[in-house]
mmCIF file of N, CA and C and ligand atoms in Angstrom:
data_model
loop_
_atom_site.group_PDB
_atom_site.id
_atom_site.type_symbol
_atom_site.label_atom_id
_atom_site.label_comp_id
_atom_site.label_asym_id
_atom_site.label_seq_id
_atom_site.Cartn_x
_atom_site.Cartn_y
_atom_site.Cartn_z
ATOM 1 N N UNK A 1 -63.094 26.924 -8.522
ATOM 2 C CA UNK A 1 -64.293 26.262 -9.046
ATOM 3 C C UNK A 1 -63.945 25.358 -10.226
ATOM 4 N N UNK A 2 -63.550 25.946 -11.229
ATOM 5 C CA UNK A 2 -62.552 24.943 -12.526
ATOM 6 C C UNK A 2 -61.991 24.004 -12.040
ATOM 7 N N UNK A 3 -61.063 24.077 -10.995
ATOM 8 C CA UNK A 3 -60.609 22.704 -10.481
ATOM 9 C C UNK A 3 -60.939 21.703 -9.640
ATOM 10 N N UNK A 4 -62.550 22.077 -8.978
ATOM 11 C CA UNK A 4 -63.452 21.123 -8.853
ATOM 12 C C UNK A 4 -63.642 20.379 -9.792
ATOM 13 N N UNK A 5 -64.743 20.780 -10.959
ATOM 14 C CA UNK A 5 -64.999 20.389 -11.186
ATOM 15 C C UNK A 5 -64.704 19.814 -12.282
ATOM 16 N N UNK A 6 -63.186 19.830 -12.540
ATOM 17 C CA UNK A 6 -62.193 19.025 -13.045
ATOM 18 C C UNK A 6 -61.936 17.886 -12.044
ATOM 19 N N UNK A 7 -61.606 18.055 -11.255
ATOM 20 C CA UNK A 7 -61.501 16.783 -10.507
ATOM 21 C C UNK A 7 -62.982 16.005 -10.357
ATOM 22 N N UNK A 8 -64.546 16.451 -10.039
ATOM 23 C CA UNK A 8 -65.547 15.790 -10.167
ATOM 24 C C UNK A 8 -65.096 14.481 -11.338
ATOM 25 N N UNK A 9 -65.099 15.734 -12.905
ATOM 26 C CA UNK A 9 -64.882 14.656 -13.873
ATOM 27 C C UNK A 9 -63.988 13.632 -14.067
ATOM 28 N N UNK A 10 -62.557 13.908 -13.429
ATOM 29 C CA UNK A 10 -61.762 12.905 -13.280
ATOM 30 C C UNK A 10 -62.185 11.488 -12.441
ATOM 31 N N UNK A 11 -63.006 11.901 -11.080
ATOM 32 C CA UNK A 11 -63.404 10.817 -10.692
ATOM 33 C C UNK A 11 -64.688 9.931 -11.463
ATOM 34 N N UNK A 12 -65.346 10.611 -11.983
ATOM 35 C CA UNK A 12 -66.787 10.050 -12.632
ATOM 36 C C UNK A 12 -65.838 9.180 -13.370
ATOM 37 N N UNK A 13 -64.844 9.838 -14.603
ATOM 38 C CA UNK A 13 -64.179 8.818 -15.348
ATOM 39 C C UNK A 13 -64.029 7.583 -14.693
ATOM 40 N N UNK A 14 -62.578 7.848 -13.590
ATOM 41 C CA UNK A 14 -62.036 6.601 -13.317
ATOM 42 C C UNK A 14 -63.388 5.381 -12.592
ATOM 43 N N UNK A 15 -64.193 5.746 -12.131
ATOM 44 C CA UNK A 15 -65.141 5.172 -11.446
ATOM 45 C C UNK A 15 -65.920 4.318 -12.570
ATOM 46 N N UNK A 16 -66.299 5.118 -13.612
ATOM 47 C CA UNK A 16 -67.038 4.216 -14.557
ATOM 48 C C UNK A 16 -65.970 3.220 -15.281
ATOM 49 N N UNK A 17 -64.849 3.449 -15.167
ATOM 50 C CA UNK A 17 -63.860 2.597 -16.442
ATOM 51 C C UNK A 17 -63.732 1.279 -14.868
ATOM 52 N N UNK A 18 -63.403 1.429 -14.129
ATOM 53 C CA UNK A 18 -63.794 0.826 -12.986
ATOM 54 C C UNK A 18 -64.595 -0.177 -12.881
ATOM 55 N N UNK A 19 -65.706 0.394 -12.958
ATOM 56 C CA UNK A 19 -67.259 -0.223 -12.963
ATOM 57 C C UNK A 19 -67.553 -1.578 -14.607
ATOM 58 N N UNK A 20 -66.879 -0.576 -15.175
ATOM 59 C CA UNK A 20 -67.407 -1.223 -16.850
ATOM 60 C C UNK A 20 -66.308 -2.767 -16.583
ATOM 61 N N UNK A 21 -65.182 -2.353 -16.419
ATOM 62 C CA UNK A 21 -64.487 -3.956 -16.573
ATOM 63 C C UNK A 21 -65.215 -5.462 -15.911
ATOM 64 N N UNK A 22 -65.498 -5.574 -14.847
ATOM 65 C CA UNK A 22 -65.514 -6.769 -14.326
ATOM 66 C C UNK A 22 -66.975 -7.073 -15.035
ATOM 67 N N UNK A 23 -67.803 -6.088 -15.078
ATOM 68 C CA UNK A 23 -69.611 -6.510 -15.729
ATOM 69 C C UNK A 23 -69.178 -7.257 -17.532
ATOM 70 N N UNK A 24 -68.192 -6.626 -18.351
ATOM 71 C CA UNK A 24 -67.960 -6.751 -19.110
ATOM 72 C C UNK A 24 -67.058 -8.340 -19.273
ATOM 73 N N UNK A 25 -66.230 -8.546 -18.409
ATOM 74 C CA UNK A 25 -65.666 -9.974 -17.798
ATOM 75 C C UNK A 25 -66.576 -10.907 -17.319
ATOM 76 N N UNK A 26 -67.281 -10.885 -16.750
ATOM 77 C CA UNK A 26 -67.854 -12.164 -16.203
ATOM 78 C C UNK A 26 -68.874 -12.856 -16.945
ATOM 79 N N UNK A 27 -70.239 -11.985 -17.291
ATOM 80 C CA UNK A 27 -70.559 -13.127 -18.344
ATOM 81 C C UNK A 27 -70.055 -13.964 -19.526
ATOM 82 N N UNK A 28 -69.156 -13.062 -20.017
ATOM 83 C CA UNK A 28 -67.599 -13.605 -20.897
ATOM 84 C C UNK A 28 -67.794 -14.974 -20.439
ATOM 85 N N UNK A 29 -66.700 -15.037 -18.926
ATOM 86 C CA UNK A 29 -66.584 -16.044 -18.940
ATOM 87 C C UNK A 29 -67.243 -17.286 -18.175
ATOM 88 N N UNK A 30 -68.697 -17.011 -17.909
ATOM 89 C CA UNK A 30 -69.559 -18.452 -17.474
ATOM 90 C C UNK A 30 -69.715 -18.506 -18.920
ATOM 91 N N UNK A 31 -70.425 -17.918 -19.678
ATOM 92 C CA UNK A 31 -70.549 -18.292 -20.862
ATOM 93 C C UNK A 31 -69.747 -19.563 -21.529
ATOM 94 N N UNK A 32 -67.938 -19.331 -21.383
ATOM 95 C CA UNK A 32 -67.407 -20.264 -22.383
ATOM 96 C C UNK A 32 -67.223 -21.409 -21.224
ATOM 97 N N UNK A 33 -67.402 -21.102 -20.024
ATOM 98 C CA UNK A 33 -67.244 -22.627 -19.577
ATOM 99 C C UNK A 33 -68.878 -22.978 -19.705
ATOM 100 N N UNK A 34 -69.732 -23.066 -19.848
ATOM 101 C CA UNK A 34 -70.594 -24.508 -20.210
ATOM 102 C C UNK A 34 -70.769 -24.305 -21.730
ATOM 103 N N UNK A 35 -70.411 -23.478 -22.586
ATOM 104 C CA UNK A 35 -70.258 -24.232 -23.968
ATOM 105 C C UNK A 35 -68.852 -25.240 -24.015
ATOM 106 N N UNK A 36 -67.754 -24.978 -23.396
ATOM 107 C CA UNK A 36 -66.942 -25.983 -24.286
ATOM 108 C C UNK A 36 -66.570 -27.295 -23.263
ATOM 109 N N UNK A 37 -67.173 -27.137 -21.997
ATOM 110 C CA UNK A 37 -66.792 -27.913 -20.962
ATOM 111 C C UNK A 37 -67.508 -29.288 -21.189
ATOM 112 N N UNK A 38 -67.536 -30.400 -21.868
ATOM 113 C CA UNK A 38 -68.004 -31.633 -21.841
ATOM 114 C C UNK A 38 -68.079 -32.340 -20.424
ATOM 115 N N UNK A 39 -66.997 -32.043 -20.291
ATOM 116 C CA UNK A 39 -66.362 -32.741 -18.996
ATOM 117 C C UNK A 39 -67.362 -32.482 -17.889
ATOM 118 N N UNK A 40 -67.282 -31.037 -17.698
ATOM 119 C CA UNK A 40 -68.243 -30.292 -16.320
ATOM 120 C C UNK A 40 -69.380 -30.855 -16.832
ATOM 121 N N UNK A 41 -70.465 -30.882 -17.936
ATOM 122 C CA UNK A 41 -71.817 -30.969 -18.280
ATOM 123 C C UNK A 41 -71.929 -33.000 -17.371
ATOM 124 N N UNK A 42 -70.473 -33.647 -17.870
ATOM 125 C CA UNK A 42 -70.474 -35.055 -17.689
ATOM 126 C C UNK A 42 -70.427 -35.303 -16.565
ATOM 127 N N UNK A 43 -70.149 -34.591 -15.232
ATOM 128 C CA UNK A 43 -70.308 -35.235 -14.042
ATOM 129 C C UNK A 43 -70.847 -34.167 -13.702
ATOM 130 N N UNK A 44 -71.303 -33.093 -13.645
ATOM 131 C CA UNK A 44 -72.212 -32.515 -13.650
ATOM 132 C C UNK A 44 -73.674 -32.237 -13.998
ATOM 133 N N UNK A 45 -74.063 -31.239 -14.451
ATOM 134 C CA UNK A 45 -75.817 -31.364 -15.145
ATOM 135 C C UNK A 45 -76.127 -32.151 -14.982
ATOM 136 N N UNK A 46 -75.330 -33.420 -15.729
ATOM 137 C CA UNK A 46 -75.553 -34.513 -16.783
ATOM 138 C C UNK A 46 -75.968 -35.860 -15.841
ATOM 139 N N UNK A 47 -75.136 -35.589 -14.951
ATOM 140 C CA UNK A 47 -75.254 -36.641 -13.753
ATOM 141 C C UNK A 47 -74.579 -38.189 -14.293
ATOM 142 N N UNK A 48 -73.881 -38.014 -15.683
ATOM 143 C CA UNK A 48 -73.577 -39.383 -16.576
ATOM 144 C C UNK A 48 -73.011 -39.948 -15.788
ATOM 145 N N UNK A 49 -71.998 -39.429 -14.761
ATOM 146 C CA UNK A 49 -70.552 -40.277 -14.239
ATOM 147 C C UNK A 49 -71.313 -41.083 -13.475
ATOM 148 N N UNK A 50 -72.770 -40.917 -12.736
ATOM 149 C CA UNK A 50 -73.781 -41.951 -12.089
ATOM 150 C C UNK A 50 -73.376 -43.347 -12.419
ATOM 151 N N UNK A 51 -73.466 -42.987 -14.018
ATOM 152 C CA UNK A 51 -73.114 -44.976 -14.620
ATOM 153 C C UNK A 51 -72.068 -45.252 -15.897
ATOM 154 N N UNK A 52 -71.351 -44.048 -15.992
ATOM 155 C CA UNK A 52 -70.460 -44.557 -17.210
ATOM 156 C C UNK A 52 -69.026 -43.503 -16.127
ATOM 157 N N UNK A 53 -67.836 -45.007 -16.335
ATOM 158 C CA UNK A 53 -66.537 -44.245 -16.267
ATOM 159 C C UNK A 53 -66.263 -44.502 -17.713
ATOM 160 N N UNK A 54 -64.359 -43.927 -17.389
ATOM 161 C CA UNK A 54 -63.866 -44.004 -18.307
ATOM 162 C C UNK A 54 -63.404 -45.195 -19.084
ATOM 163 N N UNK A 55 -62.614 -45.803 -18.570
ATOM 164 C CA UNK A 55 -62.519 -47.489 -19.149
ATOM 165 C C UNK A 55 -63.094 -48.843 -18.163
ATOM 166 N N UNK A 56 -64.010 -48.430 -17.693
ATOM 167 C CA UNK A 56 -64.784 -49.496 -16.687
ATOM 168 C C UNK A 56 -66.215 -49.322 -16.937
ATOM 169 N N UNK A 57 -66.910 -50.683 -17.294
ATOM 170 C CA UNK A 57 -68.521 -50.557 -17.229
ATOM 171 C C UNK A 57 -68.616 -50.361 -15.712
ATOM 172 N N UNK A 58 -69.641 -49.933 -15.541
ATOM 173 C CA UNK A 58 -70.347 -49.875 -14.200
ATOM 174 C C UNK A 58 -71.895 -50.260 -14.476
ATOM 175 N N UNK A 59 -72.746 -49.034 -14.500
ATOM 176 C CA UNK A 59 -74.312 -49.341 -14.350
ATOM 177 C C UNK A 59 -74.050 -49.476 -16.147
ATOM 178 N N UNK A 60 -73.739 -48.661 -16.151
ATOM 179 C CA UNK A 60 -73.678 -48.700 -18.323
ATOM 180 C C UNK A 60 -72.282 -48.694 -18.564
ATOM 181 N N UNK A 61 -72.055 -48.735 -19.881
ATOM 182 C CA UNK A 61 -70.838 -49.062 -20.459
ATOM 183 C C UNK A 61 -69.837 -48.000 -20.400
ATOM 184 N N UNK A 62 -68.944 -48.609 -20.251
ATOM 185 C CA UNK A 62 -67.519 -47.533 -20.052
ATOM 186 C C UNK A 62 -67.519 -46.386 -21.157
ATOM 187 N N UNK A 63 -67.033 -45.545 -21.313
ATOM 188 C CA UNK A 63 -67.444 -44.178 -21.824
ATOM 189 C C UNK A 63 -66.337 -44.521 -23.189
ATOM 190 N N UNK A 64 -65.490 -45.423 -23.102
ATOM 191 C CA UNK A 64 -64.393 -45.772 -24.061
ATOM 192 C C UNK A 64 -64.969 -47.132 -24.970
ATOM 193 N N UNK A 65 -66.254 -47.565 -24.430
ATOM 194 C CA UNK A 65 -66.530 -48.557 -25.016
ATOM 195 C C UNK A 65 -67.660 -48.108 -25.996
ATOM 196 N N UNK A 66 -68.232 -46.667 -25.495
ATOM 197 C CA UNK A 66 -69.048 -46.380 -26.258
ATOM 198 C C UNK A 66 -68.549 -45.613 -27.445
ATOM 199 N N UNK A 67 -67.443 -44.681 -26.720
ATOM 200 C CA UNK A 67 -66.878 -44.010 -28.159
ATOM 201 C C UNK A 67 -66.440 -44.282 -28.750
ATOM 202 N N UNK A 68 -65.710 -45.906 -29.057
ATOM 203 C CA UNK A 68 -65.353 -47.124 -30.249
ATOM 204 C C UNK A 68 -66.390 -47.406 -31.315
ATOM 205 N N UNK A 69 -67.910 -47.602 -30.391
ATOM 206 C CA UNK A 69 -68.816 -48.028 -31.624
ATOM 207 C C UNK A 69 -69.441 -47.238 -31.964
ATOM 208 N N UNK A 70 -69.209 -45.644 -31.743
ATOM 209 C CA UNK A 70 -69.383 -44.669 -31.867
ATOM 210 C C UNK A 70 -68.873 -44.207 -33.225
ATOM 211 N N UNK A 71 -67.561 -44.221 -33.119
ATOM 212 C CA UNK A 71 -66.880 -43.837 -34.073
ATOM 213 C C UNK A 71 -66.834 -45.156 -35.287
ATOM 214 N N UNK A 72 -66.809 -46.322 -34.908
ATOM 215 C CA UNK A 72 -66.462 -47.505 -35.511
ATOM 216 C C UNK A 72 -68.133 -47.384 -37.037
ATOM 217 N N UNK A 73 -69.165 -46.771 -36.461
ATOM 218 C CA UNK A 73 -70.217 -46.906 -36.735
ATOM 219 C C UNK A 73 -70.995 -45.637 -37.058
ATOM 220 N N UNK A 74 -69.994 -44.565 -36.660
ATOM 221 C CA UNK A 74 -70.382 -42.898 -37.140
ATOM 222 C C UNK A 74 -71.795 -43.066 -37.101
ATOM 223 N N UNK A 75 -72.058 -43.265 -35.924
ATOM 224 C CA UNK A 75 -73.359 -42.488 -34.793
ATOM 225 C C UNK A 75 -73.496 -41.738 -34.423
ATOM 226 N N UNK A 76 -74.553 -41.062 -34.251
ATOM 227 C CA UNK A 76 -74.687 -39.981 -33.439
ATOM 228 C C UNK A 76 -75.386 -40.004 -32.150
ATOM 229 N N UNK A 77 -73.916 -39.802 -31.335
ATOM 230 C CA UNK A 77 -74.283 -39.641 -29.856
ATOM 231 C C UNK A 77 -75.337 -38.134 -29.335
ATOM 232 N N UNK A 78 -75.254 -37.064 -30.552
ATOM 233 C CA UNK A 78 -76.317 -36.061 -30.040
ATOM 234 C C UNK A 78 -77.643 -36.256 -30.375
ATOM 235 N N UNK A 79 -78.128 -37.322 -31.232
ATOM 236 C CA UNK A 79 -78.882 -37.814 -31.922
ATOM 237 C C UNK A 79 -79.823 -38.303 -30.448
ATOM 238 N N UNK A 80 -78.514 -39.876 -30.015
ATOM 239 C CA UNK A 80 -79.090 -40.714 -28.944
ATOM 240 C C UNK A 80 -79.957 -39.877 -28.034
ATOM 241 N N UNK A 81 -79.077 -38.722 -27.566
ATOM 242 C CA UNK A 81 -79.366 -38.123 -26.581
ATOM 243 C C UNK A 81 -80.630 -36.994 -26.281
ATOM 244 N N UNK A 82 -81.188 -37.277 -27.720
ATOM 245 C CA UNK A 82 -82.733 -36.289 -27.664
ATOM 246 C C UNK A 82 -83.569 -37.746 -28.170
ATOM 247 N N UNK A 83 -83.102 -38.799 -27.938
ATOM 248 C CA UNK A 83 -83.705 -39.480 -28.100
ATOM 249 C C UNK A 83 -84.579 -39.936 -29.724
ATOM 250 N N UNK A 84 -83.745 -39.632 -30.733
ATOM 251 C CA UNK A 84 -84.218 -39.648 -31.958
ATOM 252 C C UNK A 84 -83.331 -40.442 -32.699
ATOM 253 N N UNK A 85 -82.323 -41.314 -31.986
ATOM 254 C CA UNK A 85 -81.838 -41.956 -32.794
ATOM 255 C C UNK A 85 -81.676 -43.661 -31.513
ATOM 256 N N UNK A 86 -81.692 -45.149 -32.170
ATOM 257 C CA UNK A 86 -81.696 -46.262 -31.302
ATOM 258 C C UNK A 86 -80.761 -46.331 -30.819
ATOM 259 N N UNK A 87 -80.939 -47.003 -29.721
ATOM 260 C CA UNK A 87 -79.494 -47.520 -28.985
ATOM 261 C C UNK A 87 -78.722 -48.548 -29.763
ATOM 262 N N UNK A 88 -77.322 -48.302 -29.750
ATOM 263 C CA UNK A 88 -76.284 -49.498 -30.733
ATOM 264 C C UNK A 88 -75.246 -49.958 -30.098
ATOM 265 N N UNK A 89 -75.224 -49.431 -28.819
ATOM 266 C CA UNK A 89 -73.896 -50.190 -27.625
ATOM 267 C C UNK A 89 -74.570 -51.884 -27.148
ATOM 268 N N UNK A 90 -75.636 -51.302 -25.817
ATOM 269 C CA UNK A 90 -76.378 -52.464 -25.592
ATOM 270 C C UNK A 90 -77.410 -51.803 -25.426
ATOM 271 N N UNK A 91 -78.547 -52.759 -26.135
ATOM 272 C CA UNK A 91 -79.934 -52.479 -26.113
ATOM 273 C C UNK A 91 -80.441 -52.836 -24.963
ATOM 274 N N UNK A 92 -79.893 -54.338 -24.591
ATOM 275 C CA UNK A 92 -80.775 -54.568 -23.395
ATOM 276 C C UNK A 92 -80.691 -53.859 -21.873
ATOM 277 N N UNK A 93 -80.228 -53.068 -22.222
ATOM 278 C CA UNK A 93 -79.986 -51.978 -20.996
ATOM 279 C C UNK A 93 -80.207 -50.785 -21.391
ATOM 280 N N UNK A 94 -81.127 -49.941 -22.654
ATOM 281 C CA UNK A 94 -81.649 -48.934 -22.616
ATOM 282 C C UNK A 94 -82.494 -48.739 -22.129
ATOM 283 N N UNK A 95 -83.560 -49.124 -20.919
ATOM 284 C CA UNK A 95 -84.470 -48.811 -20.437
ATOM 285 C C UNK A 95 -83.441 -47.910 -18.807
ATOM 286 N N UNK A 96 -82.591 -48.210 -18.609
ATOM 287 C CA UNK A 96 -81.635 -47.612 -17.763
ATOM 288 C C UNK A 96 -81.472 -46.564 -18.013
ATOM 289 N N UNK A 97 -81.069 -46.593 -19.391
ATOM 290 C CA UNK A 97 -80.326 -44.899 -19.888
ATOM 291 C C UNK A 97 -81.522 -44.031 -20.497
ATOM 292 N N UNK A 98 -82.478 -44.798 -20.483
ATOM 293 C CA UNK A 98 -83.885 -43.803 -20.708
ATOM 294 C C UNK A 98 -84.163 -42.824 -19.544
ATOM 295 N N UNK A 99 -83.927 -43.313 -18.352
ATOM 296 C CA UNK A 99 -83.778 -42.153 -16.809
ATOM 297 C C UNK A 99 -83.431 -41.276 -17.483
ATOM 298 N N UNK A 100 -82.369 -40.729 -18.010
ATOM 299 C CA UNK A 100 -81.512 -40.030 -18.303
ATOM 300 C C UNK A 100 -82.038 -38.977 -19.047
ATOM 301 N N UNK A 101 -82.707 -39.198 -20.169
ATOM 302 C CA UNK A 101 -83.110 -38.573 -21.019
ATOM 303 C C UNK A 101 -83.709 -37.340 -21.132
ATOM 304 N N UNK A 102 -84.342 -37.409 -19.552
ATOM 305 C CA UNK A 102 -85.341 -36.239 -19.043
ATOM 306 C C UNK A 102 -84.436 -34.913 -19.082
ATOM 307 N N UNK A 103 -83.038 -35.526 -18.543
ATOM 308 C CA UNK A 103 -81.758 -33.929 -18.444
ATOM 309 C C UNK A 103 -82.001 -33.969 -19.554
ATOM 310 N N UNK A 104 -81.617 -34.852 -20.977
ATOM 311 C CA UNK A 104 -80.400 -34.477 -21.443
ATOM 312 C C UNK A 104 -81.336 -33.675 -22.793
ATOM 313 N N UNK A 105 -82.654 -33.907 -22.761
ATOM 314 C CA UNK A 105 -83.022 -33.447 -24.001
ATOM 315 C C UNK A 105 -83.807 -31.850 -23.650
ATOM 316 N N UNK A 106 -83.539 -31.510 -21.891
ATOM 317 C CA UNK A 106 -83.628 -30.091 -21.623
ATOM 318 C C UNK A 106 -82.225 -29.244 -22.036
ATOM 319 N N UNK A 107 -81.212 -29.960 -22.465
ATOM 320 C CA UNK A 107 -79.905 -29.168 -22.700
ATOM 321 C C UNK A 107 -80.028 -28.746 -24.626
ATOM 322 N N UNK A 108 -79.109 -27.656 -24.837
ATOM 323 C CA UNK A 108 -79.151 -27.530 -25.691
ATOM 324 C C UNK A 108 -78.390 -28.221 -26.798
ATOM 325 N N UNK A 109 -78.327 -27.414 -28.144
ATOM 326 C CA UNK A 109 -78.022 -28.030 -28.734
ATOM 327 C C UNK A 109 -76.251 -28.543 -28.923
ATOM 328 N N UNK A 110 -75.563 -26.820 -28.293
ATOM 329 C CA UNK A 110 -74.211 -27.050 -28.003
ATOM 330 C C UNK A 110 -73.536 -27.687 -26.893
ATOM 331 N N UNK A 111 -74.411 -27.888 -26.032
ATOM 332 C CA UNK A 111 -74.123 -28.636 -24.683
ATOM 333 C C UNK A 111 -74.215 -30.230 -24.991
ATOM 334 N N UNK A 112 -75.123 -30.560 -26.224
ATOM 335 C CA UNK A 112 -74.824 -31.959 -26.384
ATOM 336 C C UNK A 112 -73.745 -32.017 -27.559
ATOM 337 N N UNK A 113 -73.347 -31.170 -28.028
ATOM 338 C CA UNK A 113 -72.266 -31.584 -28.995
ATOM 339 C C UNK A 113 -71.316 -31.913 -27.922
ATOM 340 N N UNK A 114 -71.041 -30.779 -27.326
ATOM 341 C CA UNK A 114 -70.163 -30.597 -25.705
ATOM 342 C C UNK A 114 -69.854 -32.027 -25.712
ATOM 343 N N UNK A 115 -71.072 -32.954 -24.880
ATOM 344 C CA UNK A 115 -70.737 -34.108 -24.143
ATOM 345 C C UNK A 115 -70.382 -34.764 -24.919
ATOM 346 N N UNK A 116 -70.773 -35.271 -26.334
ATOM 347 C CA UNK A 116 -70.198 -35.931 -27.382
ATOM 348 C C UNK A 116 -69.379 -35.983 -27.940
ATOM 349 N N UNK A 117 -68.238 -35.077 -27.919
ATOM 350 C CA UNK A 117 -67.246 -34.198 -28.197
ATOM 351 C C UNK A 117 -66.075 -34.930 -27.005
ATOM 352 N N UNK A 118 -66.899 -34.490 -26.126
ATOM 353 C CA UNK A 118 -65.979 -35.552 -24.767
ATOM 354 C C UNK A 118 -65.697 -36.658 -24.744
ATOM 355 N N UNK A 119 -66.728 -37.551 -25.004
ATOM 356 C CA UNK A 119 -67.110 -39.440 -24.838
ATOM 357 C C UNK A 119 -66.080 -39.615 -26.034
ATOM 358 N N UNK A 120 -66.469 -39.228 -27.335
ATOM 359 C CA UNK A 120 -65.737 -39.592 -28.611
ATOM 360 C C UNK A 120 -63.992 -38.964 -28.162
ATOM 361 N N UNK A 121 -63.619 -38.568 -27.408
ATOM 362 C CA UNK A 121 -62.417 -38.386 -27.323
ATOM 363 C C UNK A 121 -61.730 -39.542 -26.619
ATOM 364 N N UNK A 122 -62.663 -40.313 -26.139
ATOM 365 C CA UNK A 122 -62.361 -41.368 -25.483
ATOM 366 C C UNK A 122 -61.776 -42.542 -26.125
ATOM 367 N N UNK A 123 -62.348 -42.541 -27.355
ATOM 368 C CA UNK A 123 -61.846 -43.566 -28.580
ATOM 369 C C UNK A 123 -60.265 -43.633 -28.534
ATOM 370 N N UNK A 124 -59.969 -45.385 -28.594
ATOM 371 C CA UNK A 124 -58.780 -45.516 -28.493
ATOM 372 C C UNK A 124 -58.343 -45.596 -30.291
HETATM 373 C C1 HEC B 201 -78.958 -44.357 -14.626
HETATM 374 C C2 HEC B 201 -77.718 -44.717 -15.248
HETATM 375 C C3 HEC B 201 -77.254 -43.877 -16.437
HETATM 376 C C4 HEC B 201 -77.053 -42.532 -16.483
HETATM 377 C C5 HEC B 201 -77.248 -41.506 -15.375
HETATM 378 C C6 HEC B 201 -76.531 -42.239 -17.811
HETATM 379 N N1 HEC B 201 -76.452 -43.385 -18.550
HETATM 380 FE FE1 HEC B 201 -75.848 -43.541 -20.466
HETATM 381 N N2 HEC B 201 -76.236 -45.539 -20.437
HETATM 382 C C7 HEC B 201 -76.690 -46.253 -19.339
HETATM 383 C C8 HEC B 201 -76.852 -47.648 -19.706
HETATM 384 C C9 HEC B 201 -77.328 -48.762 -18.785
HETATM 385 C C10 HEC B 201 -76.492 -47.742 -21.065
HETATM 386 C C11 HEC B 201 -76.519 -49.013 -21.949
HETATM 387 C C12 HEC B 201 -77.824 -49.055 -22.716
HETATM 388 C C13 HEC B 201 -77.731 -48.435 -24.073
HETATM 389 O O1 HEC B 201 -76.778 -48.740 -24.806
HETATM 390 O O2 HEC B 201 -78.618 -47.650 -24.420
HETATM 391 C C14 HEC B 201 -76.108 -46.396 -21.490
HETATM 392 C C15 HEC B 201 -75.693 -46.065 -22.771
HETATM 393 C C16 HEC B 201 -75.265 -44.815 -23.166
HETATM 394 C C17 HEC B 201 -74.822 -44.492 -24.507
HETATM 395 C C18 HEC B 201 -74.746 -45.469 -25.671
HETATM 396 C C19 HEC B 201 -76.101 -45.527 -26.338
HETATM 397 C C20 HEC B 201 -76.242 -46.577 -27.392
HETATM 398 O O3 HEC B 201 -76.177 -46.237 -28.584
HETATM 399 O O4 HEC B 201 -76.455 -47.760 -27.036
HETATM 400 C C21 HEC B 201 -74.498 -43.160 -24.510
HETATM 401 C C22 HEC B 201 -74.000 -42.350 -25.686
HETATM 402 C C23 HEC B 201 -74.731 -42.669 -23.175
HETATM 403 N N3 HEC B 201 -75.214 -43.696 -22.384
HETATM 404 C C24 HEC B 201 -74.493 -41.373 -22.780
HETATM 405 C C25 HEC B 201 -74.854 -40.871 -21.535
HETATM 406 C C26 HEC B 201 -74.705 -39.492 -21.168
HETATM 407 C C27 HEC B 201 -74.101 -38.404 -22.039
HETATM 408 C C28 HEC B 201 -75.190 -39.375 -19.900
HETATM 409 C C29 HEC B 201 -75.345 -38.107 -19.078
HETATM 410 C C30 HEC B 201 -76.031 -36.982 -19.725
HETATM 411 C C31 HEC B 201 -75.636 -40.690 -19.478
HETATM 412 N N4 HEC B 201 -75.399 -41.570 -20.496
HETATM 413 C C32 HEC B 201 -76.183 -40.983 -18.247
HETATM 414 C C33 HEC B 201 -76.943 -45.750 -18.085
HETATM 415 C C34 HEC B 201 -76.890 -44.411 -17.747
#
């Protein structure tokens, strides 16, 4: 009987230490990929890659052209992006990047550092 229910407890152990790892792992790690992922939020969520590459305008300005007058002019691209600060690349094409706005001001506050964090790395 003792060595039943020595063995019961041995299995309950290993079963829960078992159980506890992967629950304890995984929100871990979705968590740190959409805080530090700019990149994923940028052709993702974000849907940006729609109209900005990297060194090519397309529908909007190249993502290297923005993070020049970005930095050149210490703007804030998380600013732009809740819509509380003007456009300073080209104006006459913010009614374009106003589409946009609807994502970007449902994201939070670290998800737009995220993307800004990205673009400004772009600066040559
Ligand atoms: C429908 C096309 C389109 C999409 C999608 C889009 N943009 Fe834009 N974006 C534009 C255009 C056009 C401009 C140029 C107008 C302007 O400067 O505001 C622009 C300009 C910008 C600027 C410069 C703003 C300034 O000061 O003039 C930033 C920063 C920017 N986009 C970031 C983003 C990010 C981040 C995303 C994704 C979350 C995104 N855009 C998605 C078209 C788009």
């Amino acid at each position: 009987m003792k060595k039943i229910i020595l063995l019961l407890l041995v299995i309950t152990f290993a079963s829960c230490k078992k159980e506890a790892e992967p629950t304890e792992n995984l929100p871990q790690h979705d968590e740190s990929a959409v805080a530090v992922s700019g990149e994923a939020l940028f052709s993702g969520k974000g849907t940006c890659t729609a109209c900005h590459l990297p060194d090519q305008k397309v529908i909007g300005p190249s993502i290297a052209e923005i993070a020049k007058i970005y930095k050149e002019n210490n703007g804030s691209i998380v600013a732009f992006l809740k819509e509380e600060a003007e456009p300073i690349v080209d104006p006459s094409q913010y009614e374009t990047m106003k589409t946009n706005f609807a994502i970007t001001k449902k994201m939070s506050e670290a998800e737009l550092k995220a993307l800004e964090a990205y673009m400004l790395s772009f600066a040559k």
